Amino acid sequence: MKIYVDFDDCLCETARSFSELAVEMFGKHVPYEKIRYFELKKSFELDDEHLDLFMAAGHRPEVLLSYEETPGASETLREWIAVGHDVSIITGRPFSSYEPSRLWLDRHGLENVKMYCLNKYGRDGFIKKNDFSLELDDYYKMTFDYAVEDSPKAFKFFDHLPDLKVLVFDRPWNRECEFPNGNYRRCLDWKSIRDIVASESEALNP
Ligand SMILES: [Mg+2]
């Protein structure tokens, strides 16, 4: 199976970290459960200037490295790779975050997993040629059987794959969104994601 896995709020608890950062930086208390929008600007009620400061602070290497792992994430990915699934982490983090992101993966026993930065949210002001930044054209040449994603803003990147099964990691900001089609399923944790992929790949290759 070819599997797309998003990074933030799938592999790690990014929003919880931003929630703590908002208290430290601006004295704003928006607990994780109250983050109703994927756009941090809206959820934390920030103007553009404060949003820039907030994003810069949240992408400092030491902050990226400190993100807590979402329980079961690295174990599931290691198991997938061990049984021969082709796993690609496709993150919307800016290319400048590649190194600490890669280090986070390595420190969590995911040295063997591929990771690419895809400009999902228009946050990169420039495109730099390297082997981890994925141009949209190249992304659209890739195919996947499964995707693990939390952001409704990223669902458009799956429109070209009508058979793709999208496992939506349950988060407060995706609870009210409408799924584009019946191939989308809400998953509460990595155990349910692991079980779905295991049982369906077993049914295909008994
Ligand atoms: Mg995400």
mmCIF file of C-alpha atoms and ligand atoms in Angstrom:
data_model
loop_
_atom_site.group_PDB
_atom_site.id
_atom_site.type_symbol
_atom_site.label_atom_id
_atom_site.label_comp_id
_atom_site.label_asym_id
_atom_site.label_seq_id
_atom_site.Cartn_x
_atom_site.Cartn_y
_atom_site.Cartn_z
ATOM 1 C CA MET A 1 0.000 0.000 0.000
ATOM 2 C CA LYS A 2 1.138 3.544 -0.674
ATOM 3 C CA ILE A 3 0.350 5.738 2.285
ATOM 4 C CA TYR A 4 0.403 9.532 2.619
ATOM 5 C CA VAL A 5 0.807 10.769 6.183
ATOM 6 C CA ASP A 6 0.547 14.385 7.242
ATOM 7 C CA PHE A 7 2.934 15.581 9.971
ATOM 8 C CA ASP A 8 1.343 18.220 12.208
ATOM 9 C CA ASP A 9 -1.527 17.015 14.360
ATOM 10 C CA CYS A 10 -1.238 13.537 12.869
ATOM 11 C CA LEU A 11 2.243 12.503 14.022
ATOM 12 C CA CYS A 12 2.597 15.129 16.725
ATOM 13 C CA GLU A 13 0.585 17.459 18.912
ATOM 14 C CA THR A 14 1.302 20.740 17.164
ATOM 15 C CA ALA A 15 -1.886 22.577 18.082
ATOM 16 C CA ARG A 16 -1.425 21.822 21.784
ATOM 17 C CA SER A 17 2.019 23.379 21.550
ATOM 18 C CA PHE A 18 0.624 26.477 19.792
ATOM 19 C CA SER A 19 -2.015 26.744 22.498
ATOM 20 C CA GLU A 20 0.723 26.955 25.165
ATOM 21 C CA LEU A 21 2.711 29.366 23.027
ATOM 22 C CA ALA A 22 -0.276 31.731 22.732
ATOM 23 C CA VAL A 23 -0.449 31.982 26.519
ATOM 24 C CA GLU A 24 3.296 32.674 26.787
ATOM 25 C CA MET A 25 3.468 35.174 23.929
ATOM 26 C CA PHE A 26 0.161 37.024 24.076
ATOM 27 C CA GLY A 27 -1.568 35.898 27.273
ATOM 28 C CA LYS A 28 -4.302 34.338 25.102
ATOM 29 C CA HIS A 29 -5.972 31.271 26.506
ATOM 30 C CA VAL A 30 -7.380 29.097 23.744
ATOM 31 C CA PRO A 31 -7.308 25.510 24.991
ATOM 32 C CA TYR A 32 -6.849 22.725 22.453
ATOM 33 C CA GLU A 33 -10.530 21.728 22.498
ATOM 34 C CA LYS A 34 -11.496 25.304 21.619
ATOM 35 C CA ILE A 35 -9.345 25.459 18.474
ATOM 36 C CA ARG A 36 -12.265 25.377 16.082
ATOM 37 C CA TYR A 37 -10.525 26.540 12.919
ATOM 38 C CA PHE A 38 -7.504 25.212 11.089
ATOM 39 C CA GLU A 39 -6.429 28.826 10.509
ATOM 40 C CA LEU A 40 -4.481 29.846 13.615
ATOM 41 C CA LYS A 41 -5.225 33.470 12.842
ATOM 42 C CA LYS A 42 -8.930 32.817 13.312
ATOM 43 C CA SER A 43 -8.701 30.369 16.209
ATOM 44 C CA PHE A 44 -6.381 32.603 18.227
ATOM 45 C CA GLU A 45 -7.858 35.897 16.974
ATOM 46 C CA LEU A 46 -4.544 37.358 15.816
ATOM 47 C CA ASP A 47 -3.834 40.206 13.442
ATOM 48 C CA ASP A 48 -1.323 39.640 10.611
ATOM 49 C CA GLU A 49 1.616 41.005 12.564
ATOM 50 C CA HIS A 50 0.973 38.777 15.575
ATOM 51 C CA LEU A 51 0.285 35.800 13.338
ATOM 52 C CA ASP A 52 3.722 36.203 11.733
ATOM 53 C CA LEU A 53 5.378 36.343 15.152
ATOM 54 C CA PHE A 54 3.365 33.332 16.287
ATOM 55 C CA MET A 55 4.251 31.240 13.210
ATOM 56 C CA ALA A 56 7.930 32.178 13.449
ATOM 57 C CA ALA A 57 8.014 31.211 17.140
ATOM 58 C CA GLY A 58 6.200 27.930 16.465
ATOM 59 C CA HIS A 59 8.675 26.992 13.732
ATOM 60 C CA ARG A 60 11.861 27.584 15.734
ATOM 61 C CA PRO A 61 13.912 24.360 15.600
ATOM 62 C CA GLU A 62 13.812 23.820 19.361
ATOM 63 C CA VAL A 63 10.028 24.223 19.348
ATOM 64 C CA LEU A 64 9.544 21.825 16.404
ATOM 65 C CA LEU A 65 11.749 19.297 18.169
ATOM 66 C CA SER A 66 9.748 19.580 21.370
ATOM 67 C CA TYR A 67 6.384 18.561 19.885
ATOM 68 C CA GLU A 68 4.887 15.562 21.683
ATOM 69 C CA GLU A 69 4.280 12.488 19.585
ATOM 70 C CA THR A 70 0.627 11.569 19.018
ATOM 71 C CA PRO A 71 0.287 8.227 20.821
ATOM 72 C CA GLY A 72 0.888 5.242 18.553
ATOM 73 C CA ALA A 73 2.053 7.248 15.520
ATOM 74 C CA SER A 74 5.680 6.183 15.216
ATOM 75 C CA GLU A 75 4.932 2.593 16.179
ATOM 76 C CA THR A 76 2.299 2.336 13.431
ATOM 77 C CA LEU A 77 4.587 3.856 10.794
ATOM 78 C CA ARG A 78 7.444 1.531 11.749
ATOM 79 C CA GLU A 79 5.121 -1.434 11.472
ATOM 80 C CA TRP A 80 3.847 -0.295 8.054
ATOM 81 C CA ILE A 81 7.387 0.054 6.739
ATOM 82 C CA ALA A 82 8.347 -3.331 8.199
ATOM 83 C CA VAL A 83 5.498 -5.087 6.363
ATOM 84 C CA GLY A 84 6.398 -3.356 3.093
ATOM 85 C CA HIS A 85 4.002 -0.434 2.841
ATOM 86 C CA ASP A 86 5.380 2.625 1.075
ATOM 87 C CA VAL A 87 4.992 5.517 3.534
ATOM 88 C CA SER A 88 5.550 9.182 2.622
ATOM 89 C CA ILE A 89 5.188 12.018 5.070
ATOM 90 C CA ILE A 90 3.876 14.989 3.141
ATOM 91 C CA THR A 91 3.915 18.074 5.299
ATOM 92 C CA GLY A 92 2.763 21.621 4.681
ATOM 93 C CA ARG A 93 5.594 22.919 6.864
ATOM 94 C CA PRO A 94 7.843 25.385 5.071
ATOM 95 C CA PHE A 95 11.036 24.044 3.501
ATOM 96 C CA SER A 96 13.033 25.954 6.090
ATOM 97 C CA SER A 97 11.642 23.541 8.708
ATOM 98 C CA TYR A 98 12.971 20.461 6.948
ATOM 99 C CA GLU A 99 16.016 19.788 9.119
ATOM 100 C CA PRO A 100 14.401 19.916 12.571
ATOM 101 C CA SER A 101 11.413 18.004 11.173
ATOM 102 C CA ARG A 102 13.716 15.308 9.833
ATOM 103 C CA LEU A 103 15.523 15.182 13.183
ATOM 104 C CA TRP A 104 12.208 14.813 15.039
ATOM 105 C CA LEU A 105 11.392 11.796 12.863
ATOM 106 C CA ASP A 106 14.848 10.272 13.371
ATOM 107 C CA ARG A 107 14.564 10.727 17.133
ATOM 108 C CA HIS A 108 11.243 8.903 17.050
ATOM 109 C CA GLY A 109 12.683 5.862 15.290
ATOM 110 C CA LEU A 110 11.488 6.906 11.831
ATOM 111 C CA GLU A 111 14.869 7.177 10.087
ATOM 112 C CA ASN A 112 13.522 5.075 7.213
ATOM 113 C CA VAL A 113 10.480 7.148 6.414
ATOM 114 C CA LYS A 114 10.492 9.560 3.475
ATOM 115 C CA MET A 115 9.447 13.134 4.109
ATOM 116 C CA TYR A 116 8.538 15.879 1.665
ATOM 117 C CA CYS A 117 7.542 19.501 2.125
ATOM 118 C CA LEU A 118 4.592 20.447 -0.055
ATOM 119 C CA ASN A 119 3.435 24.037 -0.141
ATOM 120 C CA LYS A 120 -0.119 23.105 0.936
ATOM 121 C CA TYR A 121 -1.131 26.399 2.468
ATOM 122 C CA GLY A 122 0.758 29.052 0.516
ATOM 123 C CA ARG A 123 3.095 29.690 3.447
ATOM 124 C CA ASP A 124 6.295 29.498 1.406
ATOM 125 C CA GLY A 125 7.305 32.715 -0.235
ATOM 126 C CA PHE A 126 9.772 31.009 -2.516
ATOM 127 C CA ILE A 127 10.435 27.581 -3.962
ATOM 128 C CA LYS A 128 13.885 26.176 -3.498
ATOM 129 C CA LYS A 129 15.023 23.225 -5.588
ATOM 130 C CA ASN A 130 16.059 20.300 -3.423
ATOM 131 C CA ASP A 131 15.097 16.672 -3.078
ATOM 132 C CA PHE A 132 12.663 17.145 -0.211
ATOM 133 C CA SER A 133 10.599 20.010 -1.529
ATOM 134 C CA LEU A 134 7.839 18.692 -3.662
ATOM 135 C CA GLU A 135 6.601 20.751 -6.574
ATOM 136 C CA LEU A 136 2.861 20.503 -7.093
ATOM 137 C CA ASP A 137 3.387 18.946 -10.543
ATOM 138 C CA ASP A 138 5.496 16.182 -9.012
ATOM 139 C CA TYR A 139 3.053 15.692 -6.164
ATOM 140 C CA TYR A 140 0.249 15.123 -8.662
ATOM 141 C CA LYS A 141 2.283 12.356 -10.300
ATOM 142 C CA MET A 142 2.312 10.429 -7.015
ATOM 143 C CA THR A 143 -0.440 7.984 -6.142
ATOM 144 C CA PHE A 144 -1.614 6.720 -2.777
ATOM 145 C CA ASP A 145 -4.008 4.105 -1.445
ATOM 146 C CA TYR A 146 -4.459 5.773 1.941
ATOM 147 C CA ALA A 147 -3.991 9.244 3.361
ATOM 148 C CA VAL A 148 -3.859 10.261 7.008
ATOM 149 C CA GLU A 149 -4.669 13.987 7.285
ATOM 150 C CA ASP A 150 -6.317 16.309 9.808
ATOM 151 C CA SER A 151 -6.762 19.485 7.810
ATOM 152 C CA PRO A 152 -9.887 20.137 5.734
ATOM 153 C CA LYS A 153 -7.749 22.696 3.869
ATOM 154 C CA ALA A 154 -5.619 19.847 2.514
ATOM 155 C CA PHE A 155 -8.494 17.700 1.223
ATOM 156 C CA LYS A 156 -8.245 19.377 -2.195
ATOM 157 C CA PHE A 157 -4.899 17.620 -2.667
ATOM 158 C CA PHE A 158 -6.790 14.325 -2.840
ATOM 159 C CA ASP A 159 -9.300 15.273 -5.551
ATOM 160 C CA HIS A 160 -7.192 13.670 -8.299
ATOM 161 C CA LEU A 161 -7.304 10.253 -6.581
ATOM 162 C CA PRO A 162 -10.934 9.102 -6.625
ATOM 163 C CA ASP A 163 -10.184 5.729 -4.986
ATOM 164 C CA LEU A 164 -8.000 7.125 -2.208
ATOM 165 C CA LYS A 165 -9.184 6.228 1.291
ATOM 166 C CA VAL A 166 -8.770 9.251 3.522
ATOM 167 C CA LEU A 167 -8.423 8.627 7.244
ATOM 168 C CA VAL A 168 -9.211 11.940 8.899
ATOM 169 C CA PHE A 169 -7.482 12.262 12.247
ATOM 170 C CA ASP A 170 -10.159 13.580 14.582
ATOM 171 C CA ARG A 171 -9.368 17.115 15.755
ATOM 172 C CA PRO A 172 -11.601 19.948 17.066
ATOM 173 C CA TRP A 173 -11.087 21.944 13.832
ATOM 174 C CA ASN A 174 -12.309 19.183 11.529
ATOM 175 C CA ARG A 175 -15.407 18.110 13.446
ATOM 176 C CA GLU A 176 -17.792 20.341 11.571
ATOM 177 C CA CYS A 177 -16.390 19.948 8.076
ATOM 178 C CA GLU A 178 -18.205 18.005 5.419
ATOM 179 C CA PHE A 179 -16.254 15.163 3.862
ATOM 180 C CA PRO A 180 -15.982 15.412 0.054
ATOM 181 C CA ASN A 181 -17.051 11.798 -0.541
ATOM 182 C CA GLY A 182 -17.697 8.420 1.056
ATOM 183 C CA ASN A 183 -14.002 7.452 1.010
ATOM 184 C CA TYR A 184 -13.353 9.733 3.983
ATOM 185 C CA ARG A 185 -13.531 8.283 7.503
ATOM 186 C CA ARG A 186 -13.013 9.929 10.850
ATOM 187 C CA CYS A 187 -10.447 8.127 13.008
ATOM 188 C CA LEU A 188 -10.143 8.836 16.705
ATOM 189 C CA ASP A 189 -6.615 7.517 17.187
ATOM 190 C CA TRP A 190 -3.690 5.663 15.620
ATOM 191 C CA LYS A 191 -5.016 2.327 16.814
ATOM 192 C CA SER A 192 -8.091 2.663 14.620
ATOM 193 C CA ILE A 193 -5.967 3.840 11.656
ATOM 194 C CA ARG A 194 -3.627 0.884 12.118
ATOM 195 C CA ASP A 195 -6.551 -1.556 12.352
ATOM 196 C CA ILE A 196 -8.232 -0.221 9.190
ATOM 197 C CA VAL A 197 -5.066 -0.500 7.086
ATOM 198 C CA ALA A 198 -4.192 -3.918 8.529
ATOM 199 C CA SER A 199 -7.616 -5.450 7.970
ATOM 200 C CA GLU A 200 -8.091 -3.995 4.487
ATOM 201 C CA SER A 201 -4.641 -4.935 3.217
ATOM 202 C CA GLU A 202 -5.113 -8.400 4.657
ATOM 203 C CA ALA A 203 -8.403 -8.736 2.786
ATOM 204 C CA LEU A 204 -6.596 -7.832 -0.464
ATOM 205 C CA ASN A 205 -3.632 -10.172 0.162
ATOM 206 C CA PRO A 206 -4.922 -12.956 2.401
HETATM 207 MG MG MG B 1 -1.837 18.542 9.850
#
